[in-house]
CSV table of C-alpha atoms and ligand atoms in Angstrom, one decimal:
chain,number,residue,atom,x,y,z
A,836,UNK,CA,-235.3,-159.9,13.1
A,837,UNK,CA,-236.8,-157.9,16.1
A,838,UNK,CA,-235.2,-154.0,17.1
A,839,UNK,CA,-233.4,-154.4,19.8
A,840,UNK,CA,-232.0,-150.8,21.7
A,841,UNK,CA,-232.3,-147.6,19.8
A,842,UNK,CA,-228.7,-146.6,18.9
A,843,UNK,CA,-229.1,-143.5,16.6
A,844,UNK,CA,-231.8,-140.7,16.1
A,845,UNK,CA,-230.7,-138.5,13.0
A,846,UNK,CA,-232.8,-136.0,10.9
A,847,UNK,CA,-234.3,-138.6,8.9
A,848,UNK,CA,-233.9,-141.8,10.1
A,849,UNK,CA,-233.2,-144.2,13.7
A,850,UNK,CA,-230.6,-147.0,13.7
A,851,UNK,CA,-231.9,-149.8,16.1
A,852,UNK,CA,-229.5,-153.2,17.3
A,853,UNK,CA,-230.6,-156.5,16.6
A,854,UNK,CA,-229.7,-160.1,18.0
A,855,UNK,CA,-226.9,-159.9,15.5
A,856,UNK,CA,-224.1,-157.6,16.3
A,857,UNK,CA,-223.6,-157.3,12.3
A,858,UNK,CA,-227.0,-156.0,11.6
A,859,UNK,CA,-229.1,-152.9,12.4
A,860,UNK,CA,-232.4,-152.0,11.6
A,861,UNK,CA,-233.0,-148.7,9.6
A,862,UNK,CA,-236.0,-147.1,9.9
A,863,UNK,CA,-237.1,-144.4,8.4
A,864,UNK,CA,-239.0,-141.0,9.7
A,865,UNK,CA,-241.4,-138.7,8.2
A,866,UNK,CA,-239.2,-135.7,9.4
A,867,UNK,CA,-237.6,-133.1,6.8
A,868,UNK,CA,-234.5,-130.8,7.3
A,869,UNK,CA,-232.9,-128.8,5.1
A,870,UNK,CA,-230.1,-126.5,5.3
A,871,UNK,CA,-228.6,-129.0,7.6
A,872,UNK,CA,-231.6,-129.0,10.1
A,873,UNK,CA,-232.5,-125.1,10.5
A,874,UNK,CA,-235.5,-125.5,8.2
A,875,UNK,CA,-237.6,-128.5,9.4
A,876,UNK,CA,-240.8,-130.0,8.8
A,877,UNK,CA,-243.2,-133.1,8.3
A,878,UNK,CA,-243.6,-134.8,5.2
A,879,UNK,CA,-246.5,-137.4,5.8
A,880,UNK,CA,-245.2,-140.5,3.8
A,881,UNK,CA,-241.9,-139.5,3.0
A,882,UNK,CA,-240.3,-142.6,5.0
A,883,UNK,CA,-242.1,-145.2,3.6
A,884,UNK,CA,-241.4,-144.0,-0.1
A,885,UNK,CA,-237.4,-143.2,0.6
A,886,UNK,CA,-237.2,-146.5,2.2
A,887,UNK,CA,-238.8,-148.5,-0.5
A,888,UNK,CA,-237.0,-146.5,-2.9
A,889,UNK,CA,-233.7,-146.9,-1.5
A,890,UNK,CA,-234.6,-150.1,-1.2
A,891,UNK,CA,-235.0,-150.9,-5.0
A,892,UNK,CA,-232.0,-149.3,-6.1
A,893,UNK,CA,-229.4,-150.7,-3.9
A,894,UNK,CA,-230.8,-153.9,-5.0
A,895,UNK,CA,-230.7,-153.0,-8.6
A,896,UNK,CA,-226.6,-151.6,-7.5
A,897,UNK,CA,-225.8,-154.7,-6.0
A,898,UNK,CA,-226.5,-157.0,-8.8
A,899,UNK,CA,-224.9,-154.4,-11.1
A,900,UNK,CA,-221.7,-154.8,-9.0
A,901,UNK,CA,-221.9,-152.3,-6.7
A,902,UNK,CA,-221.8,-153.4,-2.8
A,903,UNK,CA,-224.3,-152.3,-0.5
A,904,UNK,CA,-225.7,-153.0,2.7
A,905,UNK,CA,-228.8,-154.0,1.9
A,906,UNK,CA,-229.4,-157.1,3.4
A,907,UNK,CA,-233.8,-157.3,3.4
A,908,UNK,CA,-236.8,-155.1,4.0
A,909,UNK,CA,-238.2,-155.3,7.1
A,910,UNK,CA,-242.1,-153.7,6.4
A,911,UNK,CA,-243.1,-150.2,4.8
A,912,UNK,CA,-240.6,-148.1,7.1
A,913,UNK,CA,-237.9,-150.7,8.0
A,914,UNK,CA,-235.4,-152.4,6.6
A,915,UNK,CA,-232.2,-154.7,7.8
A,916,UNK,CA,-228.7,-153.5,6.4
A,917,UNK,CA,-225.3,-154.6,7.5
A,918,UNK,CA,-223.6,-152.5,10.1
A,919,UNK,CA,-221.1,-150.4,8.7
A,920,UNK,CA,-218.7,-147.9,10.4
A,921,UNK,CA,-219.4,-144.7,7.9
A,922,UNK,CA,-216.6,-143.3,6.5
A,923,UNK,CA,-217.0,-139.5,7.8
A,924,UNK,CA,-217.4,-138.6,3.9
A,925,UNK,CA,-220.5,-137.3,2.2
A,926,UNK,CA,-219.9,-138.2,-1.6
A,927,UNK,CA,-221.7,-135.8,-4.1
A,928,UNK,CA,-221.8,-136.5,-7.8
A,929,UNK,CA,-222.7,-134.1,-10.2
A,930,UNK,CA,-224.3,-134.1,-13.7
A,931,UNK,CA,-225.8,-130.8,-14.2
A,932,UNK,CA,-225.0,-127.3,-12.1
A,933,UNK,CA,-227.5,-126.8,-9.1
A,934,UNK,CA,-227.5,-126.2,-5.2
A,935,UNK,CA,-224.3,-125.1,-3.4
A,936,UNK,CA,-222.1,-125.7,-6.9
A,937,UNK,CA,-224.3,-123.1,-8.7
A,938,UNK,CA,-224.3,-121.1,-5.8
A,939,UNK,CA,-220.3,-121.3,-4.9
A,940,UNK,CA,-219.2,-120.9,-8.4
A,941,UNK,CA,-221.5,-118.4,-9.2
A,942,UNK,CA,-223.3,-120.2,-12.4
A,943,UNK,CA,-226.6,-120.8,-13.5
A,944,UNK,CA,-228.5,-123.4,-12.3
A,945,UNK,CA,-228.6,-126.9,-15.4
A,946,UNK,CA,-225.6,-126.6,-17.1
A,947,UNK,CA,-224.6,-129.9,-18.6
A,948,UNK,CA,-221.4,-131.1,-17.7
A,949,UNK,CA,-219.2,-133.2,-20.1
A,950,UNK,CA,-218.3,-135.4,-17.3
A,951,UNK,CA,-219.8,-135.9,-13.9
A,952,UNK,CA,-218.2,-134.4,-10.9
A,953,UNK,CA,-217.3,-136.1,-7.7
A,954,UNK,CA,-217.0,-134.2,-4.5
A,955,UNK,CA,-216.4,-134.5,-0.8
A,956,UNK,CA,-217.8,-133.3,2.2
A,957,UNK,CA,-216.3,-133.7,5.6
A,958,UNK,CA,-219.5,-135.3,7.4
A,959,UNK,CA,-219.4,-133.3,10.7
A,960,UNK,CA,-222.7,-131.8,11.5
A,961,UNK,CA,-221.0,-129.0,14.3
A,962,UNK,CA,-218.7,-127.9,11.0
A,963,UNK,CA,-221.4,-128.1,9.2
A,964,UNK,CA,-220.2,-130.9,6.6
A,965,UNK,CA,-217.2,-128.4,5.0
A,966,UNK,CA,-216.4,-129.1,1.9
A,967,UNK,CA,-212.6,-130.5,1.9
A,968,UNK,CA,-210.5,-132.5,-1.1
A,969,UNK,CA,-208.6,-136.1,-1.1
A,970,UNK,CA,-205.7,-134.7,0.7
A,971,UNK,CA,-207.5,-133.0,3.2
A,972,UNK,CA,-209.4,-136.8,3.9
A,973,UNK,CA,-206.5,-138.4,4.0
A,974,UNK,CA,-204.7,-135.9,6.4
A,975,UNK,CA,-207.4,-135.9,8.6
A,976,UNK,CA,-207.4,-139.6,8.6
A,977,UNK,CA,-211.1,-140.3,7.6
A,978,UNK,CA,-210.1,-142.6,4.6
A,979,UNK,CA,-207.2,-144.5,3.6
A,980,UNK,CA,-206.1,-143.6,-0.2
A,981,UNK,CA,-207.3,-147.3,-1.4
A,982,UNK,CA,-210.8,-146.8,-0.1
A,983,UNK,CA,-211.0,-143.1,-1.5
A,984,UNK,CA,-209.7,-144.7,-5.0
A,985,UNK,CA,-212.8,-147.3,-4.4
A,986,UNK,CA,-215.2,-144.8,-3.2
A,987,UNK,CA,-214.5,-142.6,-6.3
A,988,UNK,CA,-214.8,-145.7,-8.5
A,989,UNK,CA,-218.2,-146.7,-7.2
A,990,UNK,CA,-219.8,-143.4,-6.8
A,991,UNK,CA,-219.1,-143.5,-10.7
A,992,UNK,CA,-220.5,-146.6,-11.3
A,993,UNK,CA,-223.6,-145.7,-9.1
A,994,UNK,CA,-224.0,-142.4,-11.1
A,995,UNK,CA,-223.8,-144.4,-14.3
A,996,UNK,CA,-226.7,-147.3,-13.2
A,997,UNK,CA,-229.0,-144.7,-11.7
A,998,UNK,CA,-228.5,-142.1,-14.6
A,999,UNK,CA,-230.1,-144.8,-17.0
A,1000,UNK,CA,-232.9,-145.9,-14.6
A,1001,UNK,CA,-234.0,-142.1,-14.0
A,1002,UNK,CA,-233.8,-141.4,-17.6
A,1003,UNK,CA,-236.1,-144.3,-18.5
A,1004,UNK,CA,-238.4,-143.1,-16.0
A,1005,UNK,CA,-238.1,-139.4,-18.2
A,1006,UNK,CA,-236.5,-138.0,-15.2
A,1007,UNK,CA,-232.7,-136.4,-15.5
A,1008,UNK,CA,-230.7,-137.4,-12.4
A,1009,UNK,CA,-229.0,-134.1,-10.8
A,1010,UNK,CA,-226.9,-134.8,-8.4
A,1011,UNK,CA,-227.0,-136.9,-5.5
A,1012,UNK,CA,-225.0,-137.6,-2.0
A,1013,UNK,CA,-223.9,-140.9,-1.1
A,1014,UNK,CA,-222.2,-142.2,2.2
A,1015,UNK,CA,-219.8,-145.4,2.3
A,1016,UNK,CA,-219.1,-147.4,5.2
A,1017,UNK,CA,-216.8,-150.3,6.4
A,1018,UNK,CA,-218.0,-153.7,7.1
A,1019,UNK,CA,-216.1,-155.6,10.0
A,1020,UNK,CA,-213.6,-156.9,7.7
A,1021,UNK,CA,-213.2,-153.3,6.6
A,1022,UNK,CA,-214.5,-154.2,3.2
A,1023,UNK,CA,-216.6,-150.8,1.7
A,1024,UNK,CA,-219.6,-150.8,0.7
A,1025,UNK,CA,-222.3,-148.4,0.2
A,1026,UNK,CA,-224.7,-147.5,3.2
A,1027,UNK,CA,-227.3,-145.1,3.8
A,1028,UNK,CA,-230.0,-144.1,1.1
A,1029,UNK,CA,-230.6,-142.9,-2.1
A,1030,UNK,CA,-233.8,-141.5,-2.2
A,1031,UNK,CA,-235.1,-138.0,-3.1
A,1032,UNK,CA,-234.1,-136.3,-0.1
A,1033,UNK,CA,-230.5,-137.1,-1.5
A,1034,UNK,CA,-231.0,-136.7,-5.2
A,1035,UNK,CA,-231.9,-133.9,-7.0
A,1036,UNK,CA,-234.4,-135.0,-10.1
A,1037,UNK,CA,-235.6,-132.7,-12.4
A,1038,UNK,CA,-238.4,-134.0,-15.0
A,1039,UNK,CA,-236.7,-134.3,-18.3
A,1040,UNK,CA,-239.6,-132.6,-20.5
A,1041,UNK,CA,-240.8,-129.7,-18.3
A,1042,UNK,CA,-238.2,-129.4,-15.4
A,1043,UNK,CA,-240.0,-129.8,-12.7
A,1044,UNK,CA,-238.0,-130.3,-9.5
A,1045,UNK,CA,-239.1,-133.6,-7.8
A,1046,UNK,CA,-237.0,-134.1,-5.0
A,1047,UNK,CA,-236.4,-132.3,-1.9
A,1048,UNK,CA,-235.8,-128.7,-3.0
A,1049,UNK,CA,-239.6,-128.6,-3.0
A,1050,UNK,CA,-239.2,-128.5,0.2
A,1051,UNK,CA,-236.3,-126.1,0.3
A,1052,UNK,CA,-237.8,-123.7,-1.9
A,1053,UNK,CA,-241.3,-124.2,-0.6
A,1054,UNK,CA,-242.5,-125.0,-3.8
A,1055,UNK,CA,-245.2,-127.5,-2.3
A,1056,UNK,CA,-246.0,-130.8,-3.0
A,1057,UNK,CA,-243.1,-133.0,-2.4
A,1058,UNK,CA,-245.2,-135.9,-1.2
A,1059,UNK,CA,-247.1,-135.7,-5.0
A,1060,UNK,CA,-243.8,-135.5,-6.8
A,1061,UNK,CA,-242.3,-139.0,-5.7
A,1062,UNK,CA,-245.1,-142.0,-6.2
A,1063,UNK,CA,-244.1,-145.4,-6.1
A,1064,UNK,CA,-244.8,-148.1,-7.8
A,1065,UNK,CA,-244.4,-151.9,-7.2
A,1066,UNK,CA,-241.4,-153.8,-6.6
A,1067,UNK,CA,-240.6,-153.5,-10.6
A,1068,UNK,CA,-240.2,-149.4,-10.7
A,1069,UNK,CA,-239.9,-146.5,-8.7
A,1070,UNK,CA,-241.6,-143.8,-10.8
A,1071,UNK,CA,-240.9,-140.3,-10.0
A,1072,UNK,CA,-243.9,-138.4,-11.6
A,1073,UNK,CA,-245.4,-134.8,-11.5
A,1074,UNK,CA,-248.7,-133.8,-12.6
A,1075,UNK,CA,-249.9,-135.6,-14.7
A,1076,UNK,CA,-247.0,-137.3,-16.0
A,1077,UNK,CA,-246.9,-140.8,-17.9
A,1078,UNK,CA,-244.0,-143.0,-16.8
A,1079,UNK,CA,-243.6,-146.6,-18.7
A,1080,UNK,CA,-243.6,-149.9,-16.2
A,1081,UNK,CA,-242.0,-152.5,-16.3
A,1082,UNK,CA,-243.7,-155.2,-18.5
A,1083,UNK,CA,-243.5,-158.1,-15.8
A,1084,UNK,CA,-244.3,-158.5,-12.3
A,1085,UNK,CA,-246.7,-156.0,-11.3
A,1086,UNK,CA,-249.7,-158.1,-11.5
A,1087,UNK,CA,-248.2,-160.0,-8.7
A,1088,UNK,CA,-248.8,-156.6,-6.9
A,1089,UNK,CA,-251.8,-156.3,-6.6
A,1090,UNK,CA,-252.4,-155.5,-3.0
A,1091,UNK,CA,-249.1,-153.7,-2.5
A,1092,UNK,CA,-250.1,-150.8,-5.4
A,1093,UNK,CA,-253.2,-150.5,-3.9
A,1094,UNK,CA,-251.7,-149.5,-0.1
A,1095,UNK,CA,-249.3,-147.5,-1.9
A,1096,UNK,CA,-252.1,-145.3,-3.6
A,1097,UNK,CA,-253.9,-144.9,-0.4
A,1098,UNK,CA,-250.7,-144.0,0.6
A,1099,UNK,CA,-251.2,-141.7,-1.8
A,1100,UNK,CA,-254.5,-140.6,-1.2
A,1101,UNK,CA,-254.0,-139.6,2.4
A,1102,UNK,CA,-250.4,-137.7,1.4
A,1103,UNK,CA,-253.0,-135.5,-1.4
A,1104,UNK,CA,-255.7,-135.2,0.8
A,1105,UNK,CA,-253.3,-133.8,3.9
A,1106,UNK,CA,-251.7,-131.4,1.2
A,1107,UNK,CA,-255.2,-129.8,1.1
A,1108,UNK,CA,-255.2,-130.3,-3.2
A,1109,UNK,CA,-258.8,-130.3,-4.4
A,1110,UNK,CA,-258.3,-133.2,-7.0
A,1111,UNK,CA,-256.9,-136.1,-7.6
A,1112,UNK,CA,-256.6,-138.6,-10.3
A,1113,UNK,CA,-254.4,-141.4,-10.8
A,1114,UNK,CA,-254.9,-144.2,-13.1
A,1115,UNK,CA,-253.0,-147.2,-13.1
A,1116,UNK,CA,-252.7,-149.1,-16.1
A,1117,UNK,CA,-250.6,-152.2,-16.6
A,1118,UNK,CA,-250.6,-154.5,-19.5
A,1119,UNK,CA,-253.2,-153.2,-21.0
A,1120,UNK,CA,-255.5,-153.4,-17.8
A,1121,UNK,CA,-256.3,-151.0,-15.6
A,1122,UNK,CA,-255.6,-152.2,-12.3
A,1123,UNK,CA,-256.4,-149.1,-10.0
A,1124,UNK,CA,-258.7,-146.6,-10.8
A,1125,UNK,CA,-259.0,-143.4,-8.2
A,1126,UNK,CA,-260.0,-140.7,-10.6
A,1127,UNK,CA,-260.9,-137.2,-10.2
A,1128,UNK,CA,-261.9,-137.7,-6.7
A,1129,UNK,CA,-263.0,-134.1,-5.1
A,1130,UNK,CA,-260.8,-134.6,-2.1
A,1131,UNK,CA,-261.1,-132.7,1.4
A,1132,UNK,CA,-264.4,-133.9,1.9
A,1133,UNK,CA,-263.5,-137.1,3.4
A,1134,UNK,CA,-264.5,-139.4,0.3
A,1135,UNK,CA,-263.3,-142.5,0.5
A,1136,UNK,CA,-260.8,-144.0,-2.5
A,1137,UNK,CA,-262.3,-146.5,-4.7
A,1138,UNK,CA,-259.9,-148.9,-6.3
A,1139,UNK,CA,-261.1,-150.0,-9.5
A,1140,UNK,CA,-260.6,-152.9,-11.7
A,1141,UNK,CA,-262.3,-151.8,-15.0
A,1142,UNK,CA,-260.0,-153.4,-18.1
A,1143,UNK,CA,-259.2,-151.0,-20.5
A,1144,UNK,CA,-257.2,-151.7,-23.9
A,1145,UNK,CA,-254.1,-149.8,-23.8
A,1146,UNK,CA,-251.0,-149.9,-26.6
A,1147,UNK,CA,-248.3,-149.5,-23.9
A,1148,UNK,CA,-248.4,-149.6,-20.0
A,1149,UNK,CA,-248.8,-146.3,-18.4
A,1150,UNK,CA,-249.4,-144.8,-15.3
A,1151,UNK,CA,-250.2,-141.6,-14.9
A,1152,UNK,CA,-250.6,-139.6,-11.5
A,1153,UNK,CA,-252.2,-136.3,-11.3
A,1154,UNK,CA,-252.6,-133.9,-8.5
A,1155,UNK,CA,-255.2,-132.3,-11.1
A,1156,UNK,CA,-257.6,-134.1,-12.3
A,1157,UNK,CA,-255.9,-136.6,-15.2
A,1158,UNK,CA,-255.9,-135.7,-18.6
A,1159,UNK,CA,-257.8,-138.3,-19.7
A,1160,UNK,CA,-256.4,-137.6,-23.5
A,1161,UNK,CA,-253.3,-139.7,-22.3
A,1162,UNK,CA,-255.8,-142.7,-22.7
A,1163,UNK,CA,-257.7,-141.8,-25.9
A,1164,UNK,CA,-257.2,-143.6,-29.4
A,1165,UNK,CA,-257.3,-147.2,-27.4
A,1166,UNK,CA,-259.9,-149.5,-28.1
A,1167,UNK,CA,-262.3,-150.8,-26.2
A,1168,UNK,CA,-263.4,-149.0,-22.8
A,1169,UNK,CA,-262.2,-145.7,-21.5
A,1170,UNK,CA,-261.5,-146.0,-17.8
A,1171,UNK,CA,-264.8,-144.7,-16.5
B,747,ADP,P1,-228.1,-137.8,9.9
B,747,ADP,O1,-227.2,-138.5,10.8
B,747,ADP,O2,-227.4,-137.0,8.9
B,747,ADP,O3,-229.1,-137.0,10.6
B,747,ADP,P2,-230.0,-139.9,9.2
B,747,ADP,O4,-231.2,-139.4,9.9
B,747,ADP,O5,-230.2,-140.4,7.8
B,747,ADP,O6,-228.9,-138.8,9.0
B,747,ADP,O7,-229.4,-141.0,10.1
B,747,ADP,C1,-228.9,-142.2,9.7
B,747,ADP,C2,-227.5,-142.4,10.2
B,747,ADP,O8,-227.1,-143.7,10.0
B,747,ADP,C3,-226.5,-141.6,9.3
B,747,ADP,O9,-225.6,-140.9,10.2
B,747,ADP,C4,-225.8,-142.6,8.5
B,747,ADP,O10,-224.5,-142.2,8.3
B,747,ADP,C5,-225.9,-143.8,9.4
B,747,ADP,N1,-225.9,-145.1,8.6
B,747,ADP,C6,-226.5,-145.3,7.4
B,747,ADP,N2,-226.3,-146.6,7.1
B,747,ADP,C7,-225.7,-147.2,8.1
B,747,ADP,C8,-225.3,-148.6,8.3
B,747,ADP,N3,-225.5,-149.5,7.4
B,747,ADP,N4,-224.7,-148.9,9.5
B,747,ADP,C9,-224.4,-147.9,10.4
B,747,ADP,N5,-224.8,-146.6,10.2
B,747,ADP,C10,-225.4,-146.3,9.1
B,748,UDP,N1,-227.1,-133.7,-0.2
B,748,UDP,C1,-227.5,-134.6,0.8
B,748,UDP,N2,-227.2,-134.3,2.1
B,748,UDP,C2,-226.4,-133.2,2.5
B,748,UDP,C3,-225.9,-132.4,1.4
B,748,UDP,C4,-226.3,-132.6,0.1
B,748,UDP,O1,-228.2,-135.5,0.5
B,748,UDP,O2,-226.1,-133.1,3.7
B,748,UDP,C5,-227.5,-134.0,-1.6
B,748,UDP,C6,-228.5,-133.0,-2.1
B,748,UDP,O3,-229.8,-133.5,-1.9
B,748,UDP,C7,-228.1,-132.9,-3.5
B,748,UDP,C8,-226.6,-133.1,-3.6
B,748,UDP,O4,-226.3,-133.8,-2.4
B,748,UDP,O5,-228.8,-133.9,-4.3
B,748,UDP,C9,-225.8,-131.9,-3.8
B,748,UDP,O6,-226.2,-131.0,-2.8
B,748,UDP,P1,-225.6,-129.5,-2.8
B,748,UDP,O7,-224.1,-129.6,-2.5
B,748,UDP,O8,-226.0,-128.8,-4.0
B,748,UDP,O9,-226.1,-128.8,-1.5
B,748,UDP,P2,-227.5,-128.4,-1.0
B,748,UDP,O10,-228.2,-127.7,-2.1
B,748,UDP,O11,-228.2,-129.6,-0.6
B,748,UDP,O12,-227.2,-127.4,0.2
């Protein structure tokens, strides 16, 4: 399916026609905003891992129940959804305090709520996307009280599926924004993304923020935070951090893990770091090896193949060079 016209330049993606008047192609930028576009910038592989990982979990949604759009990814940065008319509501679902609820209600930042939150925002980028309630929405006619019910009741569900996959990845699952739309038929179903630029992930053990308020809060290295792995997982890792994969599959990916961490390689080597190690282990093979590379020199990645014994698949990505104690205690060879 080819792009036809361009019909939509936002912050972070373009929306291009296609032959079919029910499809458009997403594709997704590089470009960061925050504080709805005063604070901009470029993060150099940001599309490519926000599309892939949006891309995984709508799939993962769908066959859980929950419509999407997703209809098939295109290449790295693009991918075919079904046209939807949004629904002019941005949908926020809370876990723990942070951002504008800390902030608004005066409260700390990681409280743990008993019960997740669900919140609206008017989706008007001139008002600035005010915050507004059900009654408001249906006043200003920008949802019928059916879809708002359904909306609620999906937002739920998504918060339930992606709290458990972000947990298994040792990563607690903030908050997040999502945006519905209507099909044709006016059926909803959920459009958009769900990536790190709309989440806010915190790394369960040290909390480490691994999403966008990096960029926010200048804290550096967003590109290092979200690393992505196969079709099987999306691992959100920080320094160092070991994150289980999937058991199945990833051998068939061969070639796609290894663009990814060159991917990788270029995102560390823009970000002016002075080491990098990542070691990818699957099955008790090591499948990548580009380890403790001294980086801003221009050294080229080497992508290794040495088997090494492991108990359980791992990867670990580090921005410093890996602890290499993660892979001690297994028999045979260590990884170098
Ligand atoms: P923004 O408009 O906030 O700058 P983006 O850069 O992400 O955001 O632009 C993508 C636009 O495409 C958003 O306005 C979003 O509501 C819209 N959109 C997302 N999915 C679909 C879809 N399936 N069909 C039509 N529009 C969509
Ligand atoms: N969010 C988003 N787009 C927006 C506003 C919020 O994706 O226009 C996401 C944001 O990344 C966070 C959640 O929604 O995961 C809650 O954001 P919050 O209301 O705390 O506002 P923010 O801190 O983004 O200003």
């Amino acid at each position: 399916m080819e792009k036809i016209h361009e019909l939509y330049e936002g912050k972070a993606k373009k929306l291009y026609s296609t032959p079919d008047p029910r499809l458009v192609i997403v594709s997704y930028k590089d470009d960061a905003t925050a504080f709805n576009g005063l604070k901009k910038g470029t993060i150099v592989g940001k599309g490519v891992i926000n599309n892939k990982m949006s891309n995984l979990l709508m799939q993962r949604l769908e066959k859980m129940g929950v419509p999407t759009h997703f209809v098939e990814e295109l290449n790295e940065r693009e991918t075919l959804v079904k046209k939807v008319s949004i629904v002019p509501l941005e949908v926020i679902v809370r876990n723990v305090s942070a951002g504008s609820f800390a902030k608004r209600y005066g409260v700390e930042e990681g409280i743990v709520f008993t019960k997740p939150t669900i919140e609206f925002s008017y989706k008007n980028d001139v008002l600035e996307d005010p915050l507004l309630n059900e009654e408001h929405a249906l006043a200003l006619k920008l949802a019928r009280e059916e879809e708002i019910a359904l909306i609620k009741k999906y937002a739920l569900q998504v918060n339930e599926i992606l709290k458990t996959f972000w947990d298994e990845c040792g990563v607690t699952l903030v908050d997040f924004k999502l945006e519905f739309g209507r099909l044709y038929d006016g059926t909803i179903v959920l459009a958009d993304e769900i990536s790190p630029d709309t989440s806010r992930l915190w790394d369960n053990k040290t909390g480490e923020k691994l999403d966008k308020d990096r960029f926010r809060r200048d804290l550096g290295g967003v590109e290092e935070a979200q690393v992505l792995v196969g079709t099987q997982l999306v691992g959100v890792v920080g320094t160092n951090t070991v994150v289980g994969l999937d058991n199945h599959g990833i051998a068939d990916h061969v070639g796609e893990l290894q663009s990814i961490l060159q991917t990788l390689h270029q995102m560390v080597t823009g970000s002016g770091q002075t080491g990098l190690g990542v070691v990818l282990l699957h099955g008790g093979l090591v499948l990548d090896l580009v380890h403790l590379m001294e980086l801003g020199t221009g050294g080229d990645v080497e992508l290794g193949t040495q088997p090494c014994v492991t108990h359980q698949p791992v990867l670990v990505v580090g921005l410093q060079p890996v602890d290499l104690a993660v892979l001690e205690g297994e028999e045979g060879h260590s990884p170098e």
